[in-house]
Amino acid sequence: MHITYSSEVREAIDSGRPAVALESTVIAHGLPHPDNIETALRCEAAVRESGAVPATVAIIGGEFRVGLSQDEIEFLAAGSDIRKASTRDLSIAVASKLNCATTVSTTAFIAHRAGIKVFATGGIGGVHRGYAADISADLPTLAQTPITVVCSGAKLILDLAATREWLETHGIAVLGWQCDEMPAFYSRSSGSPVDERVDSAHHAAKIAAARDGLGMKQATLLTVPVPVDFELPREVMETAIADALGRADSLSIGGKEITPFLLAELTTISDGKTLRANIALLENNARIAGCVASEVANMFR
Ligand code: PSU
Ligand code: MN
């Protein structure tokens, strides 16, 4: 499989230095312009502050890219004609030489094959509410890709209980970063327990190393609650989500459009509060992923 690396990421991987993969769908489709550029750069800076090298993943002209320049990030953020590439789009993207942003599923797919062990994002996709057949390709990919994904759980617009059950059925361990309950994206609680609380990056890294030692093929989810100052209570969010889902339904929005549509609707309904929470958790997750990647790299020295 052909992957093109930035020189910085190439050197980090070759010398066993820690690297953290970052996705690009959140840049091209998840956040509005220009917050998306600023957030992408802040996430990269957060990874660096934790002593790791950021490796933002995308597909440019059909080429799998690991590590992007600022110009390339700005190109994705400008967003015109950038396809949201999920697993089913990978072969099409390569054959037709497309420009694509990578979701959690395709970022994990590419990052794992690039030799990167830790990946940071905001919220993974999951089982959509009221339509159990709409399951994000993020889930089956995580069931087949041994990488550690640092996230704030699944996005609150989803059916979180069904998503939690799916993870359990498919053998994906859910760790809680200094918490006992799986976070719910904008909210710090979901009502679902984590499988193990971890209080240090070292503990998380030990679990990831044990997974690899067992030869397991599943990802590990390290779930991190949104920073307290940015949390939005779940009860308040439920009304907003019901409104956003109603609008999506009346406009017949579905498929890959639904997640970006709902996130944008919530930003409008909440007067920007969900956007600020999303940015805060993305940056925080990138920082923690950098710490975990550093611990993982130490174990292999
Ligand atoms: N995290 C965010 N914002 C996002 C996403 C994650 O904070 O927009 C993206 C991820 O790329 C994830 C995708 O893979 O949303 C899920 O899309 P879908 O539900 O269509 O599978
Ligand atoms: Mn879907």
Short mmCIF file of C-alpha atoms and ligand atoms in Angstrom, two decimals:
data_model
loop_
_atom_site.label_atom_id
_atom_site.label_comp_id
_atom_site.label_asym_id
_atom_site.label_seq_id
_atom_site.Cartn_x
_atom_site.Cartn_y
_atom_site.Cartn_z
CA MET A 1 0.00 0.00 0.00
CA HIS A 2 1.45 3.36 -0.97
CA ILE A 3 1.55 6.10 1.66
CA THR A 4 3.23 9.50 1.31
CA TYR A 5 4.60 10.93 4.56
CA SER A 6 5.71 14.42 5.46
CA SER A 7 9.45 14.35 6.21
CA GLU A 8 8.81 15.11 9.88
CA VAL A 9 6.41 12.17 10.30
CA ARG A 10 8.67 9.86 8.28
CA GLU A 11 11.60 10.64 10.59
CA ALA A 12 9.49 10.19 13.71
CA ILE A 13 8.24 6.77 12.60
CA ASP A 14 11.68 5.61 11.49
CA SER A 15 13.31 6.62 14.76
CA GLY A 16 10.54 5.33 17.05
CA ARG A 17 9.54 8.80 18.21
CA PRO A 18 5.89 9.28 19.20
CA ALA A 19 3.39 10.34 16.52
CA VAL A 20 -0.33 11.04 16.76
CA ALA A 21 -2.70 10.72 13.80
CA LEU A 22 -5.38 13.41 13.41
CA GLU A 23 -8.37 13.15 11.07
CA SER A 24 -9.41 15.62 8.39
CA THR A 25 -13.20 15.19 8.10
CA VAL A 26 -13.56 17.31 11.20
CA ILE A 27 -11.61 20.02 9.29
CA ALA A 28 -13.42 19.79 5.95
CA HIS A 29 -16.93 18.85 7.09
CA GLY A 30 -17.21 18.99 10.87
CA LEU A 31 -16.37 22.61 11.71
CA PRO A 32 -17.17 25.90 9.97
CA HIS A 33 -14.54 28.02 8.22
CA PRO A 34 -12.29 29.58 9.58
CA ASP A 35 -12.62 27.85 13.01
CA ASN A 36 -11.68 24.62 11.21
CA ILE A 37 -8.20 25.85 10.16
CA GLU A 38 -7.51 27.34 13.55
CA THR A 39 -8.64 24.16 15.35
CA ALA A 40 -6.61 21.87 13.09
CA LEU A 41 -3.49 23.91 13.79
CA ARG A 42 -4.24 24.10 17.51
CA CYS A 43 -4.64 20.31 17.66
CA GLU A 44 -1.27 19.90 15.95
CA ALA A 45 0.27 22.34 18.46
CA ALA A 46 -1.32 20.44 21.37
CA VAL A 47 0.23 17.17 20.15
CA ARG A 48 3.64 18.88 19.92
CA GLU A 49 3.32 20.34 23.43
CA SER A 50 2.96 16.76 24.70
CA GLY A 51 6.20 15.78 22.99
CA ALA A 52 4.78 13.96 19.96
CA VAL A 53 4.64 14.66 16.22
CA PRO A 54 1.21 15.40 14.69
CA ALA A 55 0.28 13.44 11.58
CA THR A 56 -2.89 14.79 9.99
CA VAL A 57 -4.26 12.28 7.48
CA ALA A 58 -6.05 12.99 4.19
CA ILE A 59 -6.24 11.73 0.60
CA ILE A 60 -4.90 14.20 -1.95
CA GLY A 61 -5.18 13.42 -5.64
CA GLY A 62 -5.87 9.79 -4.69
CA GLU A 63 -2.68 9.55 -2.63
CA PHE A 64 -2.80 8.53 1.05
CA ARG A 65 -1.07 11.35 2.95
CA VAL A 66 0.22 11.18 6.52
CA GLY A 67 1.42 14.55 7.80
CA LEU A 68 0.21 17.69 6.01
CA SER A 69 1.66 21.15 5.47
CA GLN A 70 -0.27 24.22 6.61
CA ASP A 71 -1.16 24.95 2.97
CA GLU A 72 -2.61 21.47 2.61
CA ILE A 73 -4.65 21.89 5.79
CA GLU A 74 -5.95 25.21 4.46
CA PHE A 75 -6.82 23.56 1.15
CA LEU A 76 -8.95 20.96 2.96
CA ALA A 77 -10.47 23.62 5.20
CA ALA A 78 -11.55 25.71 2.21
CA GLY A 79 -13.68 22.66 1.58
CA SER A 80 -14.83 22.95 -2.02
CA ASP A 81 -15.07 19.58 -3.66
CA ILE A 82 -13.47 17.64 -0.82
CA ARG A 83 -15.16 14.27 -0.49
CA LYS A 84 -15.88 12.82 2.95
CA ALA A 85 -14.15 9.46 2.60
CA SER A 86 -15.44 6.58 4.60
CA THR A 87 -14.13 3.00 4.15
CA ARG A 88 -16.32 2.31 1.13
CA ASP A 89 -14.81 5.36 -0.62
CA LEU A 90 -11.15 4.33 -0.31
CA SER A 91 -10.82 2.30 -3.51
CA ILE A 92 -12.81 4.90 -5.46
CA ALA A 93 -10.63 7.70 -4.12
CA VAL A 94 -7.43 5.94 -5.20
CA ALA A 95 -8.66 4.85 -8.63
CA SER A 96 -10.27 8.19 -9.46
CA LYS A 97 -7.49 10.29 -7.83
CA LEU A 98 -9.88 12.22 -5.59
CA ASN A 99 -9.27 14.81 -2.89
CA CYS A 100 -10.80 13.50 0.31
CA ALA A 101 -11.03 14.22 3.99
CA THR A 102 -10.69 11.07 6.09
CA THR A 103 -13.20 10.09 8.78
CA VAL A 104 -12.37 8.10 11.90
CA SER A 105 -12.67 4.89 9.88
CA THR A 106 -10.33 5.86 7.05
CA THR A 107 -7.91 7.77 9.28
CA ALA A 108 -7.58 4.68 11.51
CA PHE A 109 -7.15 2.45 8.44
CA ILE A 110 -4.35 4.59 6.98
CA ALA A 111 -2.65 5.51 10.28
CA HIS A 112 -2.41 1.89 11.42
CA ARG A 113 -0.81 0.87 8.14
CA ALA A 114 1.55 3.84 8.46
CA GLY A 115 2.79 2.44 11.79
CA ILE A 116 1.11 5.05 14.00
CA LYS A 117 -0.28 3.71 17.28
CA VAL A 118 -2.35 6.62 18.63
CA PHE A 119 -5.07 8.69 16.95
CA ALA A 120 -6.99 11.68 18.34
CA THR A 121 -10.42 12.89 17.28
CA GLY A 122 -13.54 14.54 18.72
CA GLY A 123 -16.29 11.95 18.71
CA ILE A 124 -16.50 8.69 16.80
CA GLY A 125 -19.47 7.81 14.63
CA GLY A 126 -21.87 5.16 15.89
CA VAL A 127 -25.41 3.85 15.67
CA HIS A 128 -27.81 6.60 14.57
CA ARG A 129 -30.96 7.28 16.59
CA GLY A 130 -34.20 5.70 15.47
CA TYR A 131 -32.58 3.95 12.53
CA ALA A 132 -30.54 1.01 13.72
CA ALA A 133 -29.42 0.23 10.14
CA ASP A 134 -27.44 3.48 9.95
CA ILE A 135 -24.23 2.45 11.65
CA SER A 136 -21.13 4.53 10.96
CA ALA A 137 -18.32 2.69 9.18
CA ASP A 138 -16.20 3.95 12.08
CA LEU A 139 -17.46 1.03 14.20
CA PRO A 140 -16.58 -1.95 11.98
CA THR A 141 -13.20 -0.38 11.18
CA LEU A 142 -12.43 0.04 14.88
CA ALA A 143 -13.30 -3.64 15.36
CA GLN A 144 -10.56 -4.52 12.86
CA THR A 145 -7.82 -1.96 13.55
CA PRO A 146 -5.50 -2.21 16.57
CA ILE A 147 -4.90 1.48 17.27
CA THR A 148 -5.66 3.61 20.33
CA VAL A 149 -8.33 6.22 19.59
CA VAL A 150 -8.52 9.15 21.98
CA CYS A 151 -12.00 10.68 21.73
CA SER A 152 -14.87 12.05 23.82
CA GLY A 153 -17.06 9.04 23.16
CA ALA A 154 -19.52 8.94 20.30
CA LYS A 155 -21.27 12.11 19.14
CA LEU A 156 -24.30 12.97 21.25
CA ILE A 157 -26.54 13.06 18.17
CA LEU A 158 -26.27 9.24 18.08
CA ASP A 159 -27.93 6.44 20.02
CA LEU A 160 -25.22 6.21 22.69
CA ALA A 161 -26.56 3.13 24.47
CA ALA A 162 -26.77 1.18 21.20
CA THR A 163 -23.29 2.38 20.22
CA ARG A 164 -21.93 1.25 23.61
CA GLU A 165 -23.46 -2.22 23.11
CA TRP A 166 -21.96 -2.45 19.63
CA LEU A 167 -18.48 -1.72 21.00
CA GLU A 168 -18.90 -4.42 23.63
CA THR A 169 -20.16 -7.05 21.18
CA HIS A 170 -17.18 -6.44 18.92
CA GLY A 171 -14.57 -6.57 21.64
CA ILE A 172 -13.47 -2.93 21.70
CA ALA A 173 -12.23 -1.92 25.17
CA VAL A 174 -13.57 1.45 26.37
CA LEU A 175 -11.23 3.21 28.80
CA GLY A 176 -12.21 6.29 30.81
CA TRP A 177 -9.61 9.05 31.18
CA GLN A 178 -9.87 9.89 34.89
CA CYS A 179 -13.58 9.03 34.73
CA ASP A 180 -15.86 6.06 35.39
CA GLU A 181 -18.62 6.86 32.93
CA MET A 182 -18.24 6.99 29.17
CA PRO A 183 -18.41 10.68 28.18
CA ALA A 184 -21.09 11.83 25.75
CA PHE A 185 -19.22 14.30 23.53
CA TYR A 186 -20.56 17.71 24.71
CA SER A 187 -21.49 16.19 28.08
CA ARG A 188 -19.31 14.47 30.64
CA SER A 189 -21.77 11.68 31.41
CA SER A 190 -23.72 9.19 29.32
CA GLY A 191 -25.09 6.73 31.86
CA SER A 192 -22.89 3.96 30.37
CA PRO A 193 -19.87 2.70 32.30
CA VAL A 194 -16.36 2.42 30.90
CA ASP A 195 -14.55 -0.94 31.03
CA GLU A 196 -11.62 0.50 32.96
CA ARG A 197 -10.75 3.83 34.47
CA VAL A 198 -7.22 5.00 33.66
CA ASP A 199 -5.61 7.83 35.58
CA SER A 200 -2.34 8.08 33.65
CA ALA A 201 -1.04 7.93 30.10
CA HIS A 202 1.22 5.12 31.27
CA HIS A 203 -1.76 2.94 32.27
CA ALA A 204 -3.44 3.55 28.90
CA ALA A 205 -0.21 2.68 27.08
CA LYS A 206 0.16 -0.56 29.09
CA ILE A 207 -3.33 -1.66 28.05
CA ALA A 208 -2.58 -0.89 24.38
CA ALA A 209 0.68 -2.84 24.60
CA ALA A 210 -1.13 -5.79 26.21
CA ARG A 211 -3.71 -5.73 23.40
CA ASP A 212 -0.91 -5.95 20.83
CA GLY A 213 0.82 -8.67 22.84
CA LEU A 214 -2.39 -10.70 22.69
CA GLY A 215 -2.52 -10.22 18.93
CA MET A 216 -5.97 -8.66 19.14
CA LYS A 217 -7.20 -6.80 16.10
CA GLN A 218 -9.59 -4.40 17.82
CA ALA A 219 -8.95 -0.74 18.60
CA THR A 220 -8.87 0.59 22.15
CA LEU A 221 -11.00 3.67 22.85
CA LEU A 222 -9.60 6.07 25.40
CA THR A 223 -12.58 8.30 26.19
CA VAL A 224 -11.88 11.76 27.60
CA PRO A 225 -14.63 14.02 28.99
CA VAL A 226 -15.02 17.53 27.51
CA PRO A 227 -13.20 20.13 29.71
CA VAL A 228 -15.56 21.17 32.57
CA ASP A 229 -15.84 24.84 31.55
CA PHE A 230 -17.21 23.88 28.14
CA GLU A 231 -19.61 21.11 29.15
CA LEU A 232 -23.22 21.32 27.98
CA PRO A 233 -25.74 19.43 30.12
CA ARG A 234 -27.27 16.43 28.40
CA GLU A 235 -30.85 17.39 29.36
CA VAL A 236 -30.51 20.78 27.67
CA MET A 237 -28.91 19.21 24.60
CA GLU A 238 -31.71 16.68 24.15
CA THR A 239 -34.24 19.36 23.15
CA ALA A 240 -31.76 20.87 20.69
CA ILE A 241 -31.00 17.44 19.20
CA ALA A 242 -34.71 16.67 18.80
CA ASP A 243 -35.12 19.96 16.89
CA ALA A 244 -32.08 19.27 14.70
CA LEU A 245 -33.23 15.70 13.93
CA GLY A 246 -36.69 17.02 13.04
CA ARG A 247 -35.19 19.50 10.59
CA ALA A 248 -32.98 16.82 9.02
CA ASP A 249 -36.05 14.65 8.56
CA SER A 250 -38.14 17.40 6.97
CA LEU A 251 -35.30 18.20 4.55
CA SER A 252 -34.76 14.44 3.84
CA ILE A 253 -31.10 14.64 4.83
CA GLY A 254 -29.41 11.27 5.33
CA GLY A 255 -26.31 9.23 4.50
CA LYS A 256 -22.96 10.92 4.89
CA GLU A 257 -24.61 14.37 5.07
CA ILE A 258 -26.47 13.73 8.31
CA THR A 259 -23.60 14.07 10.79
CA PRO A 260 -22.23 17.39 9.39
CA PHE A 261 -25.80 18.72 9.08
CA LEU A 262 -26.70 17.94 12.70
CA LEU A 263 -23.44 19.42 14.03
CA ALA A 264 -24.05 22.65 12.10
CA GLU A 265 -27.70 22.83 13.23
CA LEU A 266 -26.68 22.40 16.86
CA THR A 267 -24.17 25.24 16.54
CA THR A 268 -26.98 27.53 15.35
CA ILE A 269 -29.48 26.36 17.96
CA SER A 270 -26.96 26.63 20.83
CA ASP A 271 -25.68 30.01 19.71
CA GLY A 272 -22.19 28.61 19.17
CA LYS A 273 -21.88 26.75 22.47
CA THR A 274 -21.66 23.29 20.87
CA LEU A 275 -18.99 24.58 18.49
CA ARG A 276 -16.90 25.92 21.39
CA ALA A 277 -17.30 22.62 23.27
CA ASN A 278 -16.30 20.66 20.16
CA ILE A 279 -13.15 22.76 19.66
CA ALA A 280 -12.20 22.50 23.35
CA LEU A 281 -12.55 18.73 23.43
CA LEU A 282 -10.65 18.25 20.16
CA GLU A 283 -7.68 20.20 21.47
CA ASN A 284 -7.76 18.49 24.86
CA ASN A 285 -7.95 15.04 23.25
CA ALA A 286 -4.98 15.88 20.99
CA ARG A 287 -2.95 16.88 24.03
CA ILE A 288 -3.75 13.66 25.92
CA ALA A 289 -3.10 11.57 22.80
CA GLY A 290 0.39 13.13 22.64
CA CYS A 291 1.05 12.00 26.24
CA VAL A 292 -0.20 8.46 25.51
CA ALA A 293 1.86 8.24 22.30
CA SER A 294 4.95 9.29 24.27
CA GLU A 295 4.35 6.52 26.82
CA VAL A 296 3.73 3.97 24.07
CA ALA A 297 6.99 4.98 22.35
CA ASN A 298 8.90 4.60 25.66
CA MET A 299 7.68 1.02 25.98
CA PHE A 300 9.24 0.11 22.65
CA ARG A 301 12.63 1.61 23.42
N1 PSU B 1 -15.45 14.37 15.57
C1 PSU B 1 -15.84 15.68 15.60
N2 PSU B 1 -16.46 16.17 14.48
C2 PSU B 1 -16.64 15.39 13.33
C3 PSU B 1 -16.22 14.03 13.33
C4 PSU B 1 -15.63 13.58 14.49
O1 PSU B 1 -15.67 16.38 16.61
O2 PSU B 1 -17.19 15.89 12.35
C5 PSU B 1 -16.42 13.16 12.07
C6 PSU B 1 -15.45 11.99 12.11
O3 PSU B 1 -14.66 12.06 10.94
C7 PSU B 1 -16.33 10.77 12.10
C8 PSU B 1 -17.50 11.25 11.30
O4 PSU B 1 -15.69 9.66 11.54
O5 PSU B 1 -17.71 12.55 11.89
C9 PSU B 1 -18.70 10.29 11.41
O6 PSU B 1 -19.47 10.42 10.27
P1 PSU B 1 -20.64 9.34 9.94
O7 PSU B 1 -21.61 9.44 11.09
O8 PSU B 1 -21.25 9.80 8.62
O9 PSU B 1 -19.98 8.01 9.84
MN MN B 2 -24.22 6.80 8.23
#
